Coordinates of N, CA and C in Angstrom, one line a residue:
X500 N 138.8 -71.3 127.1 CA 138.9 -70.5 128.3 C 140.2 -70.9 129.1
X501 N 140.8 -69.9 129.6 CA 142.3 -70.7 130.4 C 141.3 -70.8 131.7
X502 N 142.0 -71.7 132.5 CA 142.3 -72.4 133.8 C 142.3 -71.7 135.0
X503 N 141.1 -71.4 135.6 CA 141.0 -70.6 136.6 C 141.9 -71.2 137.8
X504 N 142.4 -72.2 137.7 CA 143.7 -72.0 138.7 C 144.8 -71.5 138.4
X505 N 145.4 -70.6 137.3 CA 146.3 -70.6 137.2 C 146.6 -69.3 137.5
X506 N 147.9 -69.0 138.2 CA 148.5 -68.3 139.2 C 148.7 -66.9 137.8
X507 N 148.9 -65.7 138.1 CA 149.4 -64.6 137.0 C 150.4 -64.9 136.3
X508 N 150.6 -64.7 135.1 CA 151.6 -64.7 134.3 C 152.8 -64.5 134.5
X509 N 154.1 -65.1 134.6 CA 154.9 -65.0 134.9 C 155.8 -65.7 134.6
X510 N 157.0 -65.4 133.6 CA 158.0 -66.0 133.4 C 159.2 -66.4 134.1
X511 N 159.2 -65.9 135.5 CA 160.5 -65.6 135.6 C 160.4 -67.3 136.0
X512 N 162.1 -68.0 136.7 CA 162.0 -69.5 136.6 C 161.6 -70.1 137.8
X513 N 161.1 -69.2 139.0 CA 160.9 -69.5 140.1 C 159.2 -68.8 140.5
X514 N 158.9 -68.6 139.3 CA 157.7 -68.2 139.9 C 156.1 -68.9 140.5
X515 N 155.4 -69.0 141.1 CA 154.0 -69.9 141.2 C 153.8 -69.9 140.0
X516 N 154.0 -69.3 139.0 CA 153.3 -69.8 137.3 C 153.8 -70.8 137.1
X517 N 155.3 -71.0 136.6 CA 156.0 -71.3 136.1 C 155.6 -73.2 137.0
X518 N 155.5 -73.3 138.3 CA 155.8 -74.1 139.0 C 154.3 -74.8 138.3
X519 N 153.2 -74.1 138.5 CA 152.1 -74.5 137.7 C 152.1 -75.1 136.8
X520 N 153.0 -74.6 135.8 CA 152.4 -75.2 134.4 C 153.5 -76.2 133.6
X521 N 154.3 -76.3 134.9 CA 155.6 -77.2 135.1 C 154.7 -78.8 135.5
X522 N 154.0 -78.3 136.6 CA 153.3 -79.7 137.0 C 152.1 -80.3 135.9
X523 N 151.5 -79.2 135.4 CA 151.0 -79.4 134.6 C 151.1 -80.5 133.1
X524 N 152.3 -79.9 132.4 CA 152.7 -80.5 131.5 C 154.0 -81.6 131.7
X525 N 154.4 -82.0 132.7 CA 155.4 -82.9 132.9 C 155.3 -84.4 132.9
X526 N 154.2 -85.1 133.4 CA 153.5 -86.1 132.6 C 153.5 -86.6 131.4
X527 N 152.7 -85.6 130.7 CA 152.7 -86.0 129.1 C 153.9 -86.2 128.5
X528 N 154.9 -85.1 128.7 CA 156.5 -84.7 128.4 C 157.0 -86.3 128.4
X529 N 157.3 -86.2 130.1 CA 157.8 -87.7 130.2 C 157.2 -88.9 129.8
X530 N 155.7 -89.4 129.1 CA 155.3 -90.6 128.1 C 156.1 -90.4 126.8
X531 N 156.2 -89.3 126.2 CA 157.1 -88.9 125.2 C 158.6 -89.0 125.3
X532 N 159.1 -89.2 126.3 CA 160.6 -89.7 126.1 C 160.1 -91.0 126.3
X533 N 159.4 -91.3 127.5 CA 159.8 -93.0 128.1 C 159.5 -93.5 126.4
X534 N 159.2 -93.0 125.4 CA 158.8 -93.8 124.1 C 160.2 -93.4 123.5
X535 N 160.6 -92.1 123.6 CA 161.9 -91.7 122.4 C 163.3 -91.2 122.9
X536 N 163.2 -91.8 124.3 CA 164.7 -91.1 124.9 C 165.4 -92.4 124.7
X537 N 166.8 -92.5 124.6 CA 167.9 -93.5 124.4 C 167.4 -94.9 125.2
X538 N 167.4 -96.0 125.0 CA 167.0 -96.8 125.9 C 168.3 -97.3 126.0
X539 N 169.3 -97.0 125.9 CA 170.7 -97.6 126.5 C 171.5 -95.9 127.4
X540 N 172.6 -96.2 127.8 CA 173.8 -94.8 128.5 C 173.2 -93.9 127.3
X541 N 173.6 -93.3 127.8 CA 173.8 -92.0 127.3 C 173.6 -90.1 127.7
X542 N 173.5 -89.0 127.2 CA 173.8 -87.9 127.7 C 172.4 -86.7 127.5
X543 N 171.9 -86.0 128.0 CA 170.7 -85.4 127.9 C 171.0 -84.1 128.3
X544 N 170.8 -83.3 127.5 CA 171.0 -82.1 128.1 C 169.9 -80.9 127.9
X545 N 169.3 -80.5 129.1 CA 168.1 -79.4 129.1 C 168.7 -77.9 128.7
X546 N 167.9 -77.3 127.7 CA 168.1 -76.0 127.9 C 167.1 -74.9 128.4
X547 N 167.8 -73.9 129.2 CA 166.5 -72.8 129.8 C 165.9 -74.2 130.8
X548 N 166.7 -74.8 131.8 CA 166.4 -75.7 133.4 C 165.6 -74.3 134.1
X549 N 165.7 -73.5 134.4 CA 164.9 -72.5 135.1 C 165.2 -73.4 136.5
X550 N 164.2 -73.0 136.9 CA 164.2 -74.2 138.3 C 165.2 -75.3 138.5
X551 N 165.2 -76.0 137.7 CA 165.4 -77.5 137.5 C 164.0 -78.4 137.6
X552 N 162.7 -78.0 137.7 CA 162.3 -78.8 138.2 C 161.9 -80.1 137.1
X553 N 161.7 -79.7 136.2 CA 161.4 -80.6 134.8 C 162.6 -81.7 135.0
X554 N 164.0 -80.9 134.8 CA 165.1 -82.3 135.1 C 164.6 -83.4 136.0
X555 N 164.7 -82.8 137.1 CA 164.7 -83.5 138.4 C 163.4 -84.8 138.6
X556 N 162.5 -84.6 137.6 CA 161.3 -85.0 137.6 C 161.1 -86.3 137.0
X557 N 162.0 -85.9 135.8 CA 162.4 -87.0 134.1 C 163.4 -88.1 135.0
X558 N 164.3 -87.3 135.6 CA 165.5 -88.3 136.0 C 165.8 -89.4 136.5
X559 N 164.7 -89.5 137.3 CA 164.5 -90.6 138.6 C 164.0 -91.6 137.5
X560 N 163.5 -91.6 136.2 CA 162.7 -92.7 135.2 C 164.0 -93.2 134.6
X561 N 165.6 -92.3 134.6 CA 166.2 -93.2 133.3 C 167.8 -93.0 134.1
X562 N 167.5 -94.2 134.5 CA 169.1 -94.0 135.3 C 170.1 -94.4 134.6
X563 N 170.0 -94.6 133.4 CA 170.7 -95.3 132.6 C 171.1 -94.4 131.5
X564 N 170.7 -93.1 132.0 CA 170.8 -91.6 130.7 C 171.4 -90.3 132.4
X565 N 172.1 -89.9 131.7 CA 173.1 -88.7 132.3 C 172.1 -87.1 131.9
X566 N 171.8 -86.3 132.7 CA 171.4 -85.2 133.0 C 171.9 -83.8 132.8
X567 N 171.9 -82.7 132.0 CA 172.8 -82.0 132.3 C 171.6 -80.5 132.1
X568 N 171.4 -79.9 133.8 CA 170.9 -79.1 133.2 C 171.8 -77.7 133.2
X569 N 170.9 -76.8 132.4 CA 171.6 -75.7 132.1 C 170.6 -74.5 131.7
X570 N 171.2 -73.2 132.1 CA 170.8 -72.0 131.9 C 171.6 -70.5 131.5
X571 N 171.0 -69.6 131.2 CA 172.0 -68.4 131.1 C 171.4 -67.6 132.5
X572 N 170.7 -68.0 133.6 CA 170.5 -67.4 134.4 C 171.2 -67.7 135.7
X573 N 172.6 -67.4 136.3 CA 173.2 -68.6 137.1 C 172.1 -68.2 138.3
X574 N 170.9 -67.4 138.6 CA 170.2 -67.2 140.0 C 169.8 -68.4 139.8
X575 N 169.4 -69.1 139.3 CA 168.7 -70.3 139.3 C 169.4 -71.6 140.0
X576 N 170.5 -71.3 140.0 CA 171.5 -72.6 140.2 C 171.2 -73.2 141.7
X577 N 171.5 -71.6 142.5 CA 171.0 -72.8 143.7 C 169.9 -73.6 144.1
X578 N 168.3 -73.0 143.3 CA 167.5 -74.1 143.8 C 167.4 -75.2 142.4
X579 N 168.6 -75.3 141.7 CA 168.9 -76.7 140.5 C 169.8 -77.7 141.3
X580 N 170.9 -77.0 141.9 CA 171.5 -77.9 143.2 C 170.6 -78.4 144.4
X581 N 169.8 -77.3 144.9 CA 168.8 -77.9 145.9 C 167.8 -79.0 145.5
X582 N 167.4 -78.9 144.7 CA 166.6 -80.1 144.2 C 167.2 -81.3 144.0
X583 N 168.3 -81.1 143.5 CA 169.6 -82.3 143.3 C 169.6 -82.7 144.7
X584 N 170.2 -82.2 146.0 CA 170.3 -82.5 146.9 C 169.2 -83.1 147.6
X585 N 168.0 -82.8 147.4 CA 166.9 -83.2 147.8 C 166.5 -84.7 147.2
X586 N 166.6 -84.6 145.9 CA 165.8 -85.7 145.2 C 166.8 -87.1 145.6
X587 N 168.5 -87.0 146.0 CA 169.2 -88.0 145.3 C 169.7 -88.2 144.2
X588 N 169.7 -86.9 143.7 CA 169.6 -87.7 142.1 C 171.2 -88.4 141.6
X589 N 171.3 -89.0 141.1 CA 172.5 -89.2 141.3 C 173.0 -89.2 139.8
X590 N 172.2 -88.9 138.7 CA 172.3 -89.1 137.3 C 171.9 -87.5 136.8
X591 N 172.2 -86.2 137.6 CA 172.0 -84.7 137.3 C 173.3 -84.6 137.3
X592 N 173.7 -83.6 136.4 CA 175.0 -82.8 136.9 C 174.9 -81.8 137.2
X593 N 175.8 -81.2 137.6 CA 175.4 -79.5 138.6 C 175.3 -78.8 136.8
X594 N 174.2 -77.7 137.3 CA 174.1 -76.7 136.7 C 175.1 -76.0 135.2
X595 N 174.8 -75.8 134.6 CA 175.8 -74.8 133.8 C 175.3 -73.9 133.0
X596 N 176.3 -72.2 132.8 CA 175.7 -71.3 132.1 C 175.6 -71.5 130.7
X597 N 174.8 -71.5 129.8 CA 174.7 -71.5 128.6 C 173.5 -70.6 127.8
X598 N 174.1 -69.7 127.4 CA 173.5 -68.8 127.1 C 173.3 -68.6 125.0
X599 N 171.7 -69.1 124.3 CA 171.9 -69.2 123.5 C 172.0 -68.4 122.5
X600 N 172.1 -67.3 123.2 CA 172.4 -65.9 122.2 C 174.2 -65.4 122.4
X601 N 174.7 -66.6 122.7 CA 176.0 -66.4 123.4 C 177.2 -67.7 123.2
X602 N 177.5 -67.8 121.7 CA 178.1 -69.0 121.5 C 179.3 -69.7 122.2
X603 N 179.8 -68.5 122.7 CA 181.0 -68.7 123.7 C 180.7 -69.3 124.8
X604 N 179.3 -69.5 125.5 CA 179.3 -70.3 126.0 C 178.8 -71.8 126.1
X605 N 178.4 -71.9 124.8 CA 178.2 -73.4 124.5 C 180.0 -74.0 125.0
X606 N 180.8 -73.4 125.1 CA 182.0 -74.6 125.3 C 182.5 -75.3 126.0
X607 N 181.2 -75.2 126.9 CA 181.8 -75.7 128.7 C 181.3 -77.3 128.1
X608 N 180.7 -77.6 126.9 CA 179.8 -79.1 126.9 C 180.5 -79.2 125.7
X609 N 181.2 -78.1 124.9 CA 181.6 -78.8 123.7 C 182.5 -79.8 123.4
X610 N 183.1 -80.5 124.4 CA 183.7 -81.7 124.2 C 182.8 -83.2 124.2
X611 N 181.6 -82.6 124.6 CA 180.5 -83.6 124.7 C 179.4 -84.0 123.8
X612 N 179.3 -84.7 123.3 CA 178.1 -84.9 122.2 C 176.8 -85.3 123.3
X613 N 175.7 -85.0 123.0 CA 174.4 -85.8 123.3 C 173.6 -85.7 122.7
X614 N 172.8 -87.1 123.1 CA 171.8 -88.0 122.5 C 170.4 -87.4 122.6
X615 N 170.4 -86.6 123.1 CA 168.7 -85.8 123.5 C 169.2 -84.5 123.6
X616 N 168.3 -83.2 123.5 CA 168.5 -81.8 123.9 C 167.1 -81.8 124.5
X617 N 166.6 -81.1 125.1 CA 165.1 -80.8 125.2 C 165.0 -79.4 125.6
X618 N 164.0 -78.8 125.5 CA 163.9 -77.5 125.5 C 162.4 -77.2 126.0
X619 N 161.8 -76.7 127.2 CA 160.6 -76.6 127.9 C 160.0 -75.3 127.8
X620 N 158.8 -75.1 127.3 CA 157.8 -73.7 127.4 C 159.0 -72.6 127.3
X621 N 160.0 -72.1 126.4 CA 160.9 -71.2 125.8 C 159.8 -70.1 124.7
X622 N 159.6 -70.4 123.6 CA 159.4 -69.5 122.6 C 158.4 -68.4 122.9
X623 N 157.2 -68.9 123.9 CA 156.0 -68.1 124.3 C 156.9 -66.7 124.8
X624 N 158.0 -66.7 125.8 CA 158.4 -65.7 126.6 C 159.7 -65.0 125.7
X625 N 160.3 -65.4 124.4 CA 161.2 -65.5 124.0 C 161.6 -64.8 122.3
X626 N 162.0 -64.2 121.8 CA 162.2 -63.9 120.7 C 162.7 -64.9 119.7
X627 N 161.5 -65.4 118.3 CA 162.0 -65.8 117.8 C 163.2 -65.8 117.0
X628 N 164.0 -65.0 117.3 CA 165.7 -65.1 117.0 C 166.6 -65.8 117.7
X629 N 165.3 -66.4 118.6 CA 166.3 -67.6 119.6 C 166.0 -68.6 119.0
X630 N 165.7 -68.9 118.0 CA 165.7 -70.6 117.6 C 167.1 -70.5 116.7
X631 N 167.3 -69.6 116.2 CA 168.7 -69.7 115.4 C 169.6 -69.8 116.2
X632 N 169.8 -69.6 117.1 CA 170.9 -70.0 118.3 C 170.8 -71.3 118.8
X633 N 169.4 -71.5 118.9 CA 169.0 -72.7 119.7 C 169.7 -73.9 118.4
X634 N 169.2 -73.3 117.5 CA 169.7 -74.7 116.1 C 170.6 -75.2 116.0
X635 N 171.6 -73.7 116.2 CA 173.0 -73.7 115.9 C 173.6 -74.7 117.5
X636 N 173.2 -74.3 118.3 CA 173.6 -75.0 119.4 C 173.7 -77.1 119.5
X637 N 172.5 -77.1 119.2 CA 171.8 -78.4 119.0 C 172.8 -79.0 117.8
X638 N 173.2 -78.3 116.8 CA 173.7 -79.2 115.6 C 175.5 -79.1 116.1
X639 N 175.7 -78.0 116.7 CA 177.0 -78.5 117.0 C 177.0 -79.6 118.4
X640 N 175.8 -79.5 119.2 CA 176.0 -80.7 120.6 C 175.5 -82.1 120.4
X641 N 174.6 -82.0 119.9 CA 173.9 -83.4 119.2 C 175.1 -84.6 118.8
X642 N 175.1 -85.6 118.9 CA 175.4 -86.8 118.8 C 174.6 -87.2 117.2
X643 N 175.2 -87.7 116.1 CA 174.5 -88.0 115.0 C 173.3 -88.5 114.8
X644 N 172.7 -89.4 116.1 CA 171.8 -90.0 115.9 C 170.7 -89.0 117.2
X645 N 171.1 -87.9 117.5 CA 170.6 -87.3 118.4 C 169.1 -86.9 118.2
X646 N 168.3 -86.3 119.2 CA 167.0 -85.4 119.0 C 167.0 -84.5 119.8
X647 N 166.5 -83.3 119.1 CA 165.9 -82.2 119.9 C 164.9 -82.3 120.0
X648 N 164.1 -82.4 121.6 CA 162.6 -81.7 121.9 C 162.4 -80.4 122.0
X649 N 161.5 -79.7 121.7 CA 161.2 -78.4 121.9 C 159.6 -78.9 122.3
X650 N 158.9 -78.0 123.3 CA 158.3 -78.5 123.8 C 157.3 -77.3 124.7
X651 N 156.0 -76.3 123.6 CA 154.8 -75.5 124.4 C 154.0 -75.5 123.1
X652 N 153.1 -74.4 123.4 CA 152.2 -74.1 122.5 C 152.8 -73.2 121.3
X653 N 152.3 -73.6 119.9 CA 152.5 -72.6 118.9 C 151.4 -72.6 118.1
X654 N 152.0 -71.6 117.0 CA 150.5 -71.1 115.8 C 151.3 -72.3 115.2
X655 N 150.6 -72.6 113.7 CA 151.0 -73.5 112.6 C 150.6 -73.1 111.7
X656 N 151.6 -72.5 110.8 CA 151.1 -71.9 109.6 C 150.1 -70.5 109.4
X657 N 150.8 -70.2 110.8 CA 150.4 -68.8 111.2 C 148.9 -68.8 111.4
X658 N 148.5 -69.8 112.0 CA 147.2 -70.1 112.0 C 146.7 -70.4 114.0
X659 N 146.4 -70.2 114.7 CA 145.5 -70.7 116.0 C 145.5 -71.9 115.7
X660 N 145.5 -73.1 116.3 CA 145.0 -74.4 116.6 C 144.0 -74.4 117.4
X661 N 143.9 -73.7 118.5 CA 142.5 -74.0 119.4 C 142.0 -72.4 119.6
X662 N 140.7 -72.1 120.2 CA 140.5 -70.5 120.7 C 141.2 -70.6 121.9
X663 N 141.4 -71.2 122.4 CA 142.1 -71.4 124.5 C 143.6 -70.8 123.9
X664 N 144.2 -71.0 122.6 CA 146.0 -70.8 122.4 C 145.7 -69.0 121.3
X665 N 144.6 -69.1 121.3 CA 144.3 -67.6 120.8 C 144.2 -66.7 121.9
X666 N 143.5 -67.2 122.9 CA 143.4 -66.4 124.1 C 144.6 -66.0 124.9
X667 N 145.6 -67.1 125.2 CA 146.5 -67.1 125.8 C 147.8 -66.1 124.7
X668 N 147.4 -66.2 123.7 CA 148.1 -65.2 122.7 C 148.2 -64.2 123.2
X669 N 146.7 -63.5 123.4 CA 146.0 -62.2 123.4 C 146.7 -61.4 124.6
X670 N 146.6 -62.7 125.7 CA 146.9 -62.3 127.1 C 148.4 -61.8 127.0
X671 N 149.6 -63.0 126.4 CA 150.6 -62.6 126.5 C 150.7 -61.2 125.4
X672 N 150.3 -60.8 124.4 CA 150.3 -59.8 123.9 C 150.4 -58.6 124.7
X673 N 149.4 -59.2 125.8 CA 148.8 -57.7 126.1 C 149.2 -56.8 127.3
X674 N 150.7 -58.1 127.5 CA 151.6 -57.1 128.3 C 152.5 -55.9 127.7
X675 N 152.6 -56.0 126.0 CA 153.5 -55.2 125.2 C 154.8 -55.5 125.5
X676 N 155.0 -56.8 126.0 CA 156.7 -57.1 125.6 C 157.0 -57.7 124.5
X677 N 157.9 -56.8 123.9 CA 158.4 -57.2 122.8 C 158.1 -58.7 122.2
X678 N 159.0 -59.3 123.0 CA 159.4 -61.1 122.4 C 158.2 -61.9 123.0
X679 N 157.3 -61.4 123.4 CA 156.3 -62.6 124.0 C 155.3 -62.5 123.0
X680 N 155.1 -63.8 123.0 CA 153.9 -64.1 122.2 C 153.8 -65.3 121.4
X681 N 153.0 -66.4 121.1 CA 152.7 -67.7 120.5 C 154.1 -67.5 119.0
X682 N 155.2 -68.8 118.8 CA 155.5 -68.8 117.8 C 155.0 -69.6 117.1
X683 N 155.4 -69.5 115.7 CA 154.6 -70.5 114.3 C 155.9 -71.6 114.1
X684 N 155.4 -72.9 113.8 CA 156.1 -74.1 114.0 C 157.2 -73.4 112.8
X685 N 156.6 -73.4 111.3 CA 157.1 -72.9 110.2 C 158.3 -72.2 110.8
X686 N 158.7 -70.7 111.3 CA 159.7 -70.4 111.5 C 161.1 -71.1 112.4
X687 N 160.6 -71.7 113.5 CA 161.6 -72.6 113.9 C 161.7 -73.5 113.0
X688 N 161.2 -74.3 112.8 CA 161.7 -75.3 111.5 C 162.6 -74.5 110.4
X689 N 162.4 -73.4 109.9 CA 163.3 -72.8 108.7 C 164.3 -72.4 109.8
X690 N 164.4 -72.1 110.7 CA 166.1 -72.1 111.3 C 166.6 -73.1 111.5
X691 N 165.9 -74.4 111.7 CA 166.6 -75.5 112.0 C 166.8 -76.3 110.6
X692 N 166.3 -75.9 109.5 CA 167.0 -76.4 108.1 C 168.2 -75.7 108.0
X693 N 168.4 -74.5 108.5 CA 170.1 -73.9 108.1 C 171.1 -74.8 109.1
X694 N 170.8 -75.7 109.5 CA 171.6 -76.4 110.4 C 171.7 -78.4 110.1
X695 N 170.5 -78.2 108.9 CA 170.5 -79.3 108.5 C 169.6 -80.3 109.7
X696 N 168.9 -79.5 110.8 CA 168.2 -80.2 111.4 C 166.4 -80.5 110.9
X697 N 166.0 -81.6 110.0 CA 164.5 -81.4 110.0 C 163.6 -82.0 111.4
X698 N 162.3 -81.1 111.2 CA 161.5 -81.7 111.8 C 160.6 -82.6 111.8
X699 N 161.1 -83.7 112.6 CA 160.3 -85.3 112.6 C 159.4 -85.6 112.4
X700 N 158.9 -85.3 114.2 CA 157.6 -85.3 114.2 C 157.2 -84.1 115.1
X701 N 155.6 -83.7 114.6 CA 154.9 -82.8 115.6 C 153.9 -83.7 116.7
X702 N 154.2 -83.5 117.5 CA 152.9 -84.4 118.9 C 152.4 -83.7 119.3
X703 N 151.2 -83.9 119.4 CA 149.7 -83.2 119.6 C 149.9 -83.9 121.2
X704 N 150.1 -82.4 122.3 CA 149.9 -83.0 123.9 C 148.8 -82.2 124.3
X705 N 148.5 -82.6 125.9 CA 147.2 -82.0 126.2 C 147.6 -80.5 126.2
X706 N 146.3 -79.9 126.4 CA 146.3 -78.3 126.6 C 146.6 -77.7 125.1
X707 N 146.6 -78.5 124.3 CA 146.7 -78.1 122.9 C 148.3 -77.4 122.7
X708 N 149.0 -78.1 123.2 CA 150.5 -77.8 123.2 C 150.8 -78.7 122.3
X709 N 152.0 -78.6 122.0 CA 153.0 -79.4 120.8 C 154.4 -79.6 121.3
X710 N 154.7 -81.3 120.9 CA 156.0 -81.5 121.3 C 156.9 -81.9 119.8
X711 N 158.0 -80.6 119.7 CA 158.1 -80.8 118.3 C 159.9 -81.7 118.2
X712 N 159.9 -82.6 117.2 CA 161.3 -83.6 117.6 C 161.8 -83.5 116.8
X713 N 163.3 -82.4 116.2 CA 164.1 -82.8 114.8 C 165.3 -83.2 115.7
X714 N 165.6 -83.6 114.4 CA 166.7 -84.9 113.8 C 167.9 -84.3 112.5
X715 N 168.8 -84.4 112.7 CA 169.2 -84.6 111.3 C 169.0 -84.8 110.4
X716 N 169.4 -84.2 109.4 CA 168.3 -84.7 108.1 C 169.0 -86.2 107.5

């Protein structure tokens, strides 16, 4: 059964949903880096920051790792600056457009390699023809020893894991947009072998979400 607190559906990056299920899952997220994110310098870069609020959250734990969030939505920017301004942060860098159906603009970072990518609650609202962008992106920004997180609920093997991620299927179905709806692990992974990225490991987080981590093969 979903969670009778939870606000209407809503993707957009500013919405009471989004803020909901932000607080919700950002805990577990960050036990999962404080175990796998760089424990020395190094560079991090969010894709689809929406808010910023996930950045802003992780940041304050690793001052010793560089922040870079980023979106293809620039409305978002000013409350990704405002939050910056608010928190101190002093390890964010401002905003940037990056649009992953838009390779021309991966080049504002392409002089930069990094050590982490992560990617938050994307696929549910998203067409999966965005992981082939997202791969392609990742394998050209990644640092050799890099990881991508990707990080919500999916099928596995075209299969439900719980009835609560069947339900939440049905619901997002049942708006009739196109790209929404639960992805299967299997198809992101087959875009990220055309890039030579496999997948590491799958983590089982609360709410029957998955935090999925490739690597270079």
């Amino acid at each position: 059964m979903l969670p009778l607190d939870r606000p209407p559906l809503d993707p957009y990056p500013l919405s009471p949903y989004v803020a909901w299920a932000g607080k919700r899952n950002r805990d577990p997220i960050l036990e999962v880096f404080k175990e796998r994110l760089p424990k020395e310098a190094g560079e991090v870069l969010e894709l689809a920051s929406g808010s910023g609020m996930h950045i802003h959250y992780f940041a304050p734990y690793f001052q010793h790792l560089n922040f870079q969030p980023s979106d293809k939505t620039e409305e978002v920017f000013d409350n990704i600056k405002r939050l910056t301004q608010e928190t101190e942060a002093k390890n964010v860098y401002a905003p940037i457009k990056l649009d992953l159906t838009e390779p021309e603009t991966w080049s504002v970072v392409a002089a930069k390699k990094f050590d982490a990518i992560f990617c938050i609650n994307i696929f549910q609202v998203a067409p999966i023809s965005i992981a082939d962008g997202m791969m392609e992106c990742a394998a050209k920004l990644l640092s050799p020893n890099g990881q991508l997180f990707i990080y919500g609920p999916f099928k596995v093997d075209g299969q439900y894991t719980t009835p609560s991620n069947e339900e939440f299927d049905t619901t997002l179905l049942s708006y009739q947009v196109p790209e929404w709806g639960l992805k299967d692990i299997a198809d992101i992974t087959n875009a990220a072998k055309k890039w030579k990225l496999d997948l590491k490991h799958k983590i089982d987080m609360p709410s029957h979400n998955f935090t999925l981590l490739y690597r270079f093969a």
